[in-house]
Amino acid sequence: QSVLTQPPSVSGAPGQRVTISCTGSSSNIGAGYAVHWYQQLPGTAPKLLISVNTNRPSGVPDRFSGSKSDTSGSLAISGLQAEDEADYYCQSYDSSLSGWVFGGGTKLTVL
Amino acid sequence: EVQLLESGGGLVQPGGSLRLSCAASGFTFSSYAMSWVRQAPGKGLEWVSTITGGDGTTYYAESVKGRFTISRDNSKNTLSLQMNSLRVEDTAVYYCAKTRGDWSSGWYFDYWGQGILVTVSS
């Protein structure tokens, strides 16, 4: 059971928009700690996608966007492409655990 | 270009020890925190340990506290993870990750190595 809760899977057709939620609690996201997002393509290492709630590192397409509200964060992917098929993870810090925590991951399928 | 290359993985029996290393290049190693994150086969990501760049303060997940020790050699741009009393549930791919941020904006892992497999089995 992960501290941050993500849907196990989402799907969408090419060109569509999908969102992935990341629900936390008052000891992590709700305490003001930032949400970060990672993309893990099959058989590869994770890659930073969004940092500090909304920031896209250089090289990340603007089709990817992040937001944060209260005790949750959200990743939106617009103009879905086949190459976006991957696992996506959110991450934050938890003050009760005194450590960094990840969501359980969401598998995105492009139909 | 940031590069992180892990080494030292392999097969070890329960109760045994293993030392992972991560060779870093392409950035000022001593200026950044570094972390280990693991991923059990078919499972999600789990943070293991972090060491700051300045004073070398260390942080550990409860699951490894007292068994794993993170360290760094800034003169050799190398991060290490000494793993003792290994358990079957420690079996995972271990990633070395450059860590940035601060307590106000949040810490995150901006570059990752390719990962190294550690298998704990009899």
CSV table of C-alpha atoms in Angstrom, one decimal:
chain,number,residue,atom,x,y,z
A,1,GLN,CA,0.0,0.0,0.0
A,2,SER,CA,1.7,3.2,-1.2
A,3,VAL,CA,1.5,6.4,0.8
A,4,LEU,CA,0.5,8.3,-2.4
A,5,THR,CA,-2.4,6.8,-4.3
A,6,GLN,CA,-2.5,6.6,-8.1
A,7,PRO,CA,-4.9,4.8,-10.4
A,8,PRO,CA,-3.3,1.5,-11.5
A,9,SER,CA,-4.1,2.3,-15.2
A,10,VAL,CA,-5.4,4.9,-17.6
A,11,SER,CA,-5.9,4.8,-21.3
A,12,GLY,CA,-6.7,7.0,-24.2
A,13,ALA,CA,-6.7,7.2,-28.0
A,14,PRO,CA,-4.0,9.1,-29.9
A,15,GLY,CA,-4.6,12.8,-29.8
A,16,GLN,CA,-6.7,12.7,-26.6
A,17,ARG,CA,-6.0,14.1,-23.2
A,18,VAL,CA,-5.6,12.0,-20.1
A,19,THR,CA,-5.0,12.9,-16.5
A,20,ILE,CA,-3.3,10.9,-13.7
A,21,SER,CA,-4.1,11.7,-10.1
A,22,CYS,CA,-1.9,11.4,-7.1
A,23,THR,CA,-3.7,11.5,-3.7
A,24,GLY,CA,-1.8,12.1,-0.5
A,25,SER,CA,-2.6,13.2,3.0
A,26,SER,CA,-1.9,15.9,5.6
A,27,SER,CA,1.6,14.6,6.2
A,28,ASN,CA,2.8,14.9,2.6
A,29,ILE,CA,1.1,16.8,-0.2
A,30,GLY,CA,-1.4,18.4,2.2
A,31,ALA,CA,1.5,19.6,4.4
A,32,GLY,CA,2.8,21.7,1.5
A,33,TYR,CA,5.4,19.3,0.1
A,34,ALA,CA,5.8,19.5,-3.6
A,35,VAL,CA,4.7,16.8,-6.1
A,36,HIS,CA,7.1,15.5,-8.7
A,37,TRP,CA,6.4,13.2,-11.6
A,38,TYR,CA,8.5,10.5,-13.4
A,39,GLN,CA,8.0,8.6,-16.7
A,40,GLN,CA,9.3,5.1,-17.0
A,41,LEU,CA,9.4,3.6,-20.5
A,42,PRO,CA,9.4,-0.2,-20.7
A,43,GLY,CA,12.7,-1.6,-19.6
A,44,THR,CA,14.3,1.7,-18.9
A,45,ALA,CA,15.2,3.9,-15.8
A,46,PRO,CA,12.7,6.5,-14.6
A,47,LYS,CA,13.0,10.0,-16.1
A,48,LEU,CA,12.0,13.2,-14.4
A,49,LEU,CA,8.9,14.6,-16.1
A,50,ILE,CA,7.6,17.4,-13.8
A,51,SER,CA,9.4,18.9,-10.8
A,52,VAL,CA,7.9,21.0,-8.0
A,53,ASN,CA,4.3,20.6,-9.0
A,54,THR,CA,4.4,22.3,-12.4
A,55,ASN,CA,7.9,22.7,-13.8
A,56,ARG,CA,9.0,20.9,-16.9
A,57,PRO,CA,12.7,20.1,-17.3
A,58,SER,CA,14.3,21.1,-20.5
A,59,GLY,CA,13.4,18.6,-23.3
A,60,VAL,CA,10.1,17.6,-21.9
A,61,PRO,CA,7.3,18.4,-24.3
A,62,ASP,CA,4.7,21.0,-23.3
A,63,ARG,CA,2.1,18.3,-23.8
A,64,PHE,CA,2.9,17.3,-20.2
A,65,SER,CA,1.7,19.5,-17.4
A,66,GLY,CA,1.4,19.2,-13.6
A,67,SER,CA,-0.8,20.7,-11.0
A,68,LYS,CA,-1.3,20.5,-7.2
A,69,SER,CA,-4.3,21.2,-5.0
A,70,ASP,CA,-4.8,20.5,-1.3
A,71,THR,CA,-3.8,16.9,-0.7
A,72,SER,CA,-3.4,15.8,-4.3
A,73,GLY,CA,-1.4,16.3,-7.5
A,74,SER,CA,-2.3,15.7,-11.1
A,75,LEU,CA,-0.4,15.0,-14.3
A,76,ALA,CA,-2.1,15.8,-17.6
A,77,ILE,CA,-0.9,14.6,-21.0
A,78,SER,CA,-2.5,16.2,-24.0
A,79,GLY,CA,-2.2,15.2,-27.7
A,80,LEU,CA,-1.5,11.6,-26.6
A,81,GLN,CA,1.1,9.8,-28.7
A,82,ALA,CA,2.0,6.1,-29.0
A,83,GLU,CA,5.5,6.9,-27.5
A,84,ASP,CA,3.8,8.1,-24.2
A,85,GLU,CA,2.9,4.5,-23.3
A,86,ALA,CA,4.7,4.0,-20.1
A,87,ASP,CA,4.4,3.9,-16.3
A,88,TYR,CA,4.1,7.2,-14.5
A,89,TYR,CA,5.0,7.8,-10.8
A,90,CYS,CA,4.3,10.7,-8.5
A,91,GLN,CA,6.7,11.5,-5.6
A,92,SER,CA,6.7,13.7,-2.6
A,93,TYR,CA,8.1,13.9,1.0
A,94,ASP,CA,6.2,12.6,4.0
A,95,SER,CA,6.9,14.2,7.4
A,96,SER,CA,5.4,11.3,9.4
A,97,LEU,CA,7.7,8.8,7.7
A,98,SER,CA,10.6,11.3,7.5
A,99,GLY,CA,11.3,10.2,4.0
A,100,TRP,CA,10.6,10.4,0.4
A,101,VAL,CA,7.6,8.6,-1.0
A,102,PHE,CA,6.3,7.4,-4.3
A,103,GLY,CA,2.9,6.6,-5.7
A,104,GLY,CA,2.2,3.0,-6.7
A,105,GLY,CA,2.5,4.0,-10.4
A,106,THR,CA,0.0,4.3,-13.3
A,107,LYS,CA,0.3,2.4,-16.5
A,108,LEU,CA,-0.7,4.5,-19.5
A,109,THR,CA,-2.0,2.6,-22.5
A,110,VAL,CA,-2.4,4.4,-25.8
A,111,LEU,CA,-5.2,2.7,-27.6
B,1,GLU,CA,26.1,15.4,-19.8
B,2,VAL,CA,25.2,13.9,-16.5
B,3,GLN,CA,26.1,10.2,-16.3
B,4,LEU,CA,25.5,7.8,-13.4
B,5,LEU,CA,26.9,4.3,-13.6
B,6,GLU,CA,26.0,1.7,-11.0
B,7,SER,CA,28.1,-1.4,-10.3
B,8,GLY,CA,28.4,-4.2,-7.7
B,9,GLY,CA,25.1,-5.9,-8.0
B,10,GLY,CA,24.6,-9.7,-8.2
B,11,LEU,CA,23.3,-12.7,-6.4
B,12,VAL,CA,23.7,-13.0,-2.6
B,13,GLN,CA,22.3,-15.4,0.0
B,14,PRO,CA,19.9,-14.1,2.7
B,15,GLY,CA,21.9,-12.6,5.5
B,16,GLY,CA,24.7,-11.8,3.2
B,17,SER,CA,26.3,-8.4,2.3
B,18,LEU,CA,26.8,-6.5,-0.9
B,19,ARG,CA,28.3,-3.1,-1.7
B,20,LEU,CA,26.9,-1.0,-4.6
B,21,SER,CA,28.8,1.8,-6.2
B,22,CYS,CA,27.7,4.7,-8.5
B,23,ALA,CA,30.3,6.6,-10.6
B,24,ALA,CA,29.1,10.1,-11.4
B,25,SER,CA,30.2,12.5,-14.0
B,26,GLY,CA,29.1,15.6,-15.9
B,27,PHE,CA,28.2,17.7,-12.8
B,28,THR,CA,29.9,19.0,-9.7
B,29,PHE,CA,29.3,15.9,-7.6
B,30,SER,CA,30.1,17.4,-4.2
B,31,SER,CA,27.4,20.1,-4.6
B,32,TYR,CA,24.4,17.8,-4.9
B,33,ALA,CA,22.6,15.3,-2.7
B,34,MET,CA,22.5,11.7,-4.0
B,35,SER,CA,20.0,9.0,-3.5
B,36,TRP,CA,19.3,5.3,-4.0
B,37,VAL,CA,15.9,4.2,-5.2
B,38,ARG,CA,14.9,0.6,-5.8
B,39,GLN,CA,12.3,-1.3,-7.8
B,40,ALA,CA,11.4,-4.9,-7.0
B,41,PRO,CA,10.6,-7.1,-10.0
B,42,GLY,CA,7.2,-6.0,-11.5
B,43,LYS,CA,6.7,-3.4,-8.7
B,44,GLY,CA,6.8,0.3,-8.2
B,45,LEU,CA,9.6,2.6,-7.1
B,46,GLU,CA,10.8,2.7,-3.4
B,47,TRP,CA,13.1,5.4,-2.0
B,48,VAL,CA,15.9,3.8,-0.1
B,49,SER,CA,18.4,6.4,1.1
B,50,THR,CA,19.7,9.9,0.5
B,51,ILE,CA,23.0,11.7,1.5
B,52,THR,CA,23.3,15.5,1.2
B,53,GLY,CA,26.1,17.1,-0.7
B,54,GLY,CA,27.3,19.5,1.9
B,55,ASP,CA,27.6,18.0,5.4
B,56,GLY,CA,26.8,14.4,4.3
B,57,THR,CA,23.7,14.1,6.3
B,58,THR,CA,22.1,10.7,5.7
B,59,TYR,CA,18.4,9.6,5.5
B,60,TYR,CA,17.1,6.1,5.3
B,61,ALA,CA,13.8,4.3,4.7
B,62,GLU,CA,12.5,2.4,7.7
B,63,SER,CA,12.8,-0.8,5.7
B,64,VAL,CA,16.6,-0.6,5.4
B,65,LYS,CA,17.5,1.5,8.5
B,66,GLY,CA,20.2,-0.2,10.5
B,67,ARG,CA,21.1,-2.6,7.7
B,68,PHE,CA,22.1,-0.3,4.8
B,69,THR,CA,24.7,2.5,4.9
B,70,ILE,CA,25.0,5.2,2.3
B,71,SER,CA,28.3,7.1,1.8
B,72,ARG,CA,30.0,9.3,-0.7
B,73,ASP,CA,33.6,10.0,-1.8
B,74,ASN,CA,33.6,13.5,-3.3
B,75,SER,CA,37.2,13.2,-4.3
B,76,LYS,CA,36.3,10.2,-6.6
B,77,ASN,CA,32.8,11.3,-7.5
B,78,THR,CA,31.5,8.1,-6.2
B,79,LEU,CA,28.3,7.1,-4.2
B,80,SER,CA,28.1,3.9,-2.3
B,81,LEU,CA,25.5,1.7,-0.6
B,82,GLN,CA,26.7,-0.9,1.8
B,83,MET,CA,23.9,-3.5,2.3
B,84,ASN,CA,24.2,-5.9,5.2
B,85,SER,CA,21.8,-8.5,6.6
B,86,LEU,CA,20.1,-8.8,3.2
B,87,ARG,CA,16.6,-10.2,2.9
B,88,VAL,CA,14.7,-11.8,0.1
B,89,GLU,CA,12.5,-8.7,0.0
B,90,ASP,CA,15.6,-6.6,-0.8
B,91,THR,CA,15.7,-8.1,-4.3
B,92,ALA,CA,15.3,-5.3,-6.7
B,93,VAL,CA,16.9,-3.1,-9.4
B,94,TYR,CA,18.8,-0.4,-7.5
B,95,TYR,CA,19.0,3.1,-9.1
B,96,CYS,CA,21.5,5.8,-8.2
B,97,ALA,CA,19.8,9.2,-8.6
B,98,LYS,CA,21.2,12.7,-8.5
B,99,THR,CA,19.0,14.6,-6.1
B,100,ARG,CA,18.2,18.3,-6.1
B,101,GLY,CA,15.9,20.8,-4.5
B,102,ASP,CA,15.5,22.1,-0.9
B,103,TRP,CA,13.2,21.8,2.0
B,104,SER,CA,11.1,24.7,0.8
B,105,SER,CA,10.6,23.7,-2.8
B,106,GLY,CA,10.9,20.0,-2.4
B,107,TRP,CA,13.5,17.4,-3.1
B,108,TYR,CA,13.4,15.3,-6.3
B,109,PHE,CA,15.5,13.0,-8.5
B,110,ASP,CA,16.5,14.7,-11.7
B,111,TYR,CA,18.9,12.2,-13.2
B,112,TRP,CA,18.9,8.4,-12.8
B,113,GLY,CA,21.5,5.7,-13.6
B,114,GLN,CA,20.5,2.6,-15.6
B,115,GLY,CA,20.1,0.5,-12.5
B,116,ILE,CA,21.8,-2.6,-11.2
B,117,LEU,CA,20.1,-5.8,-10.2
B,118,VAL,CA,20.5,-7.3,-6.7
B,119,THR,CA,19.0,-10.7,-6.1
B,120,VAL,CA,18.8,-12.1,-2.6
B,121,SER,CA,18.1,-15.9,-2.8
B,122,SER,CA,19.3,-19.1,-1.4
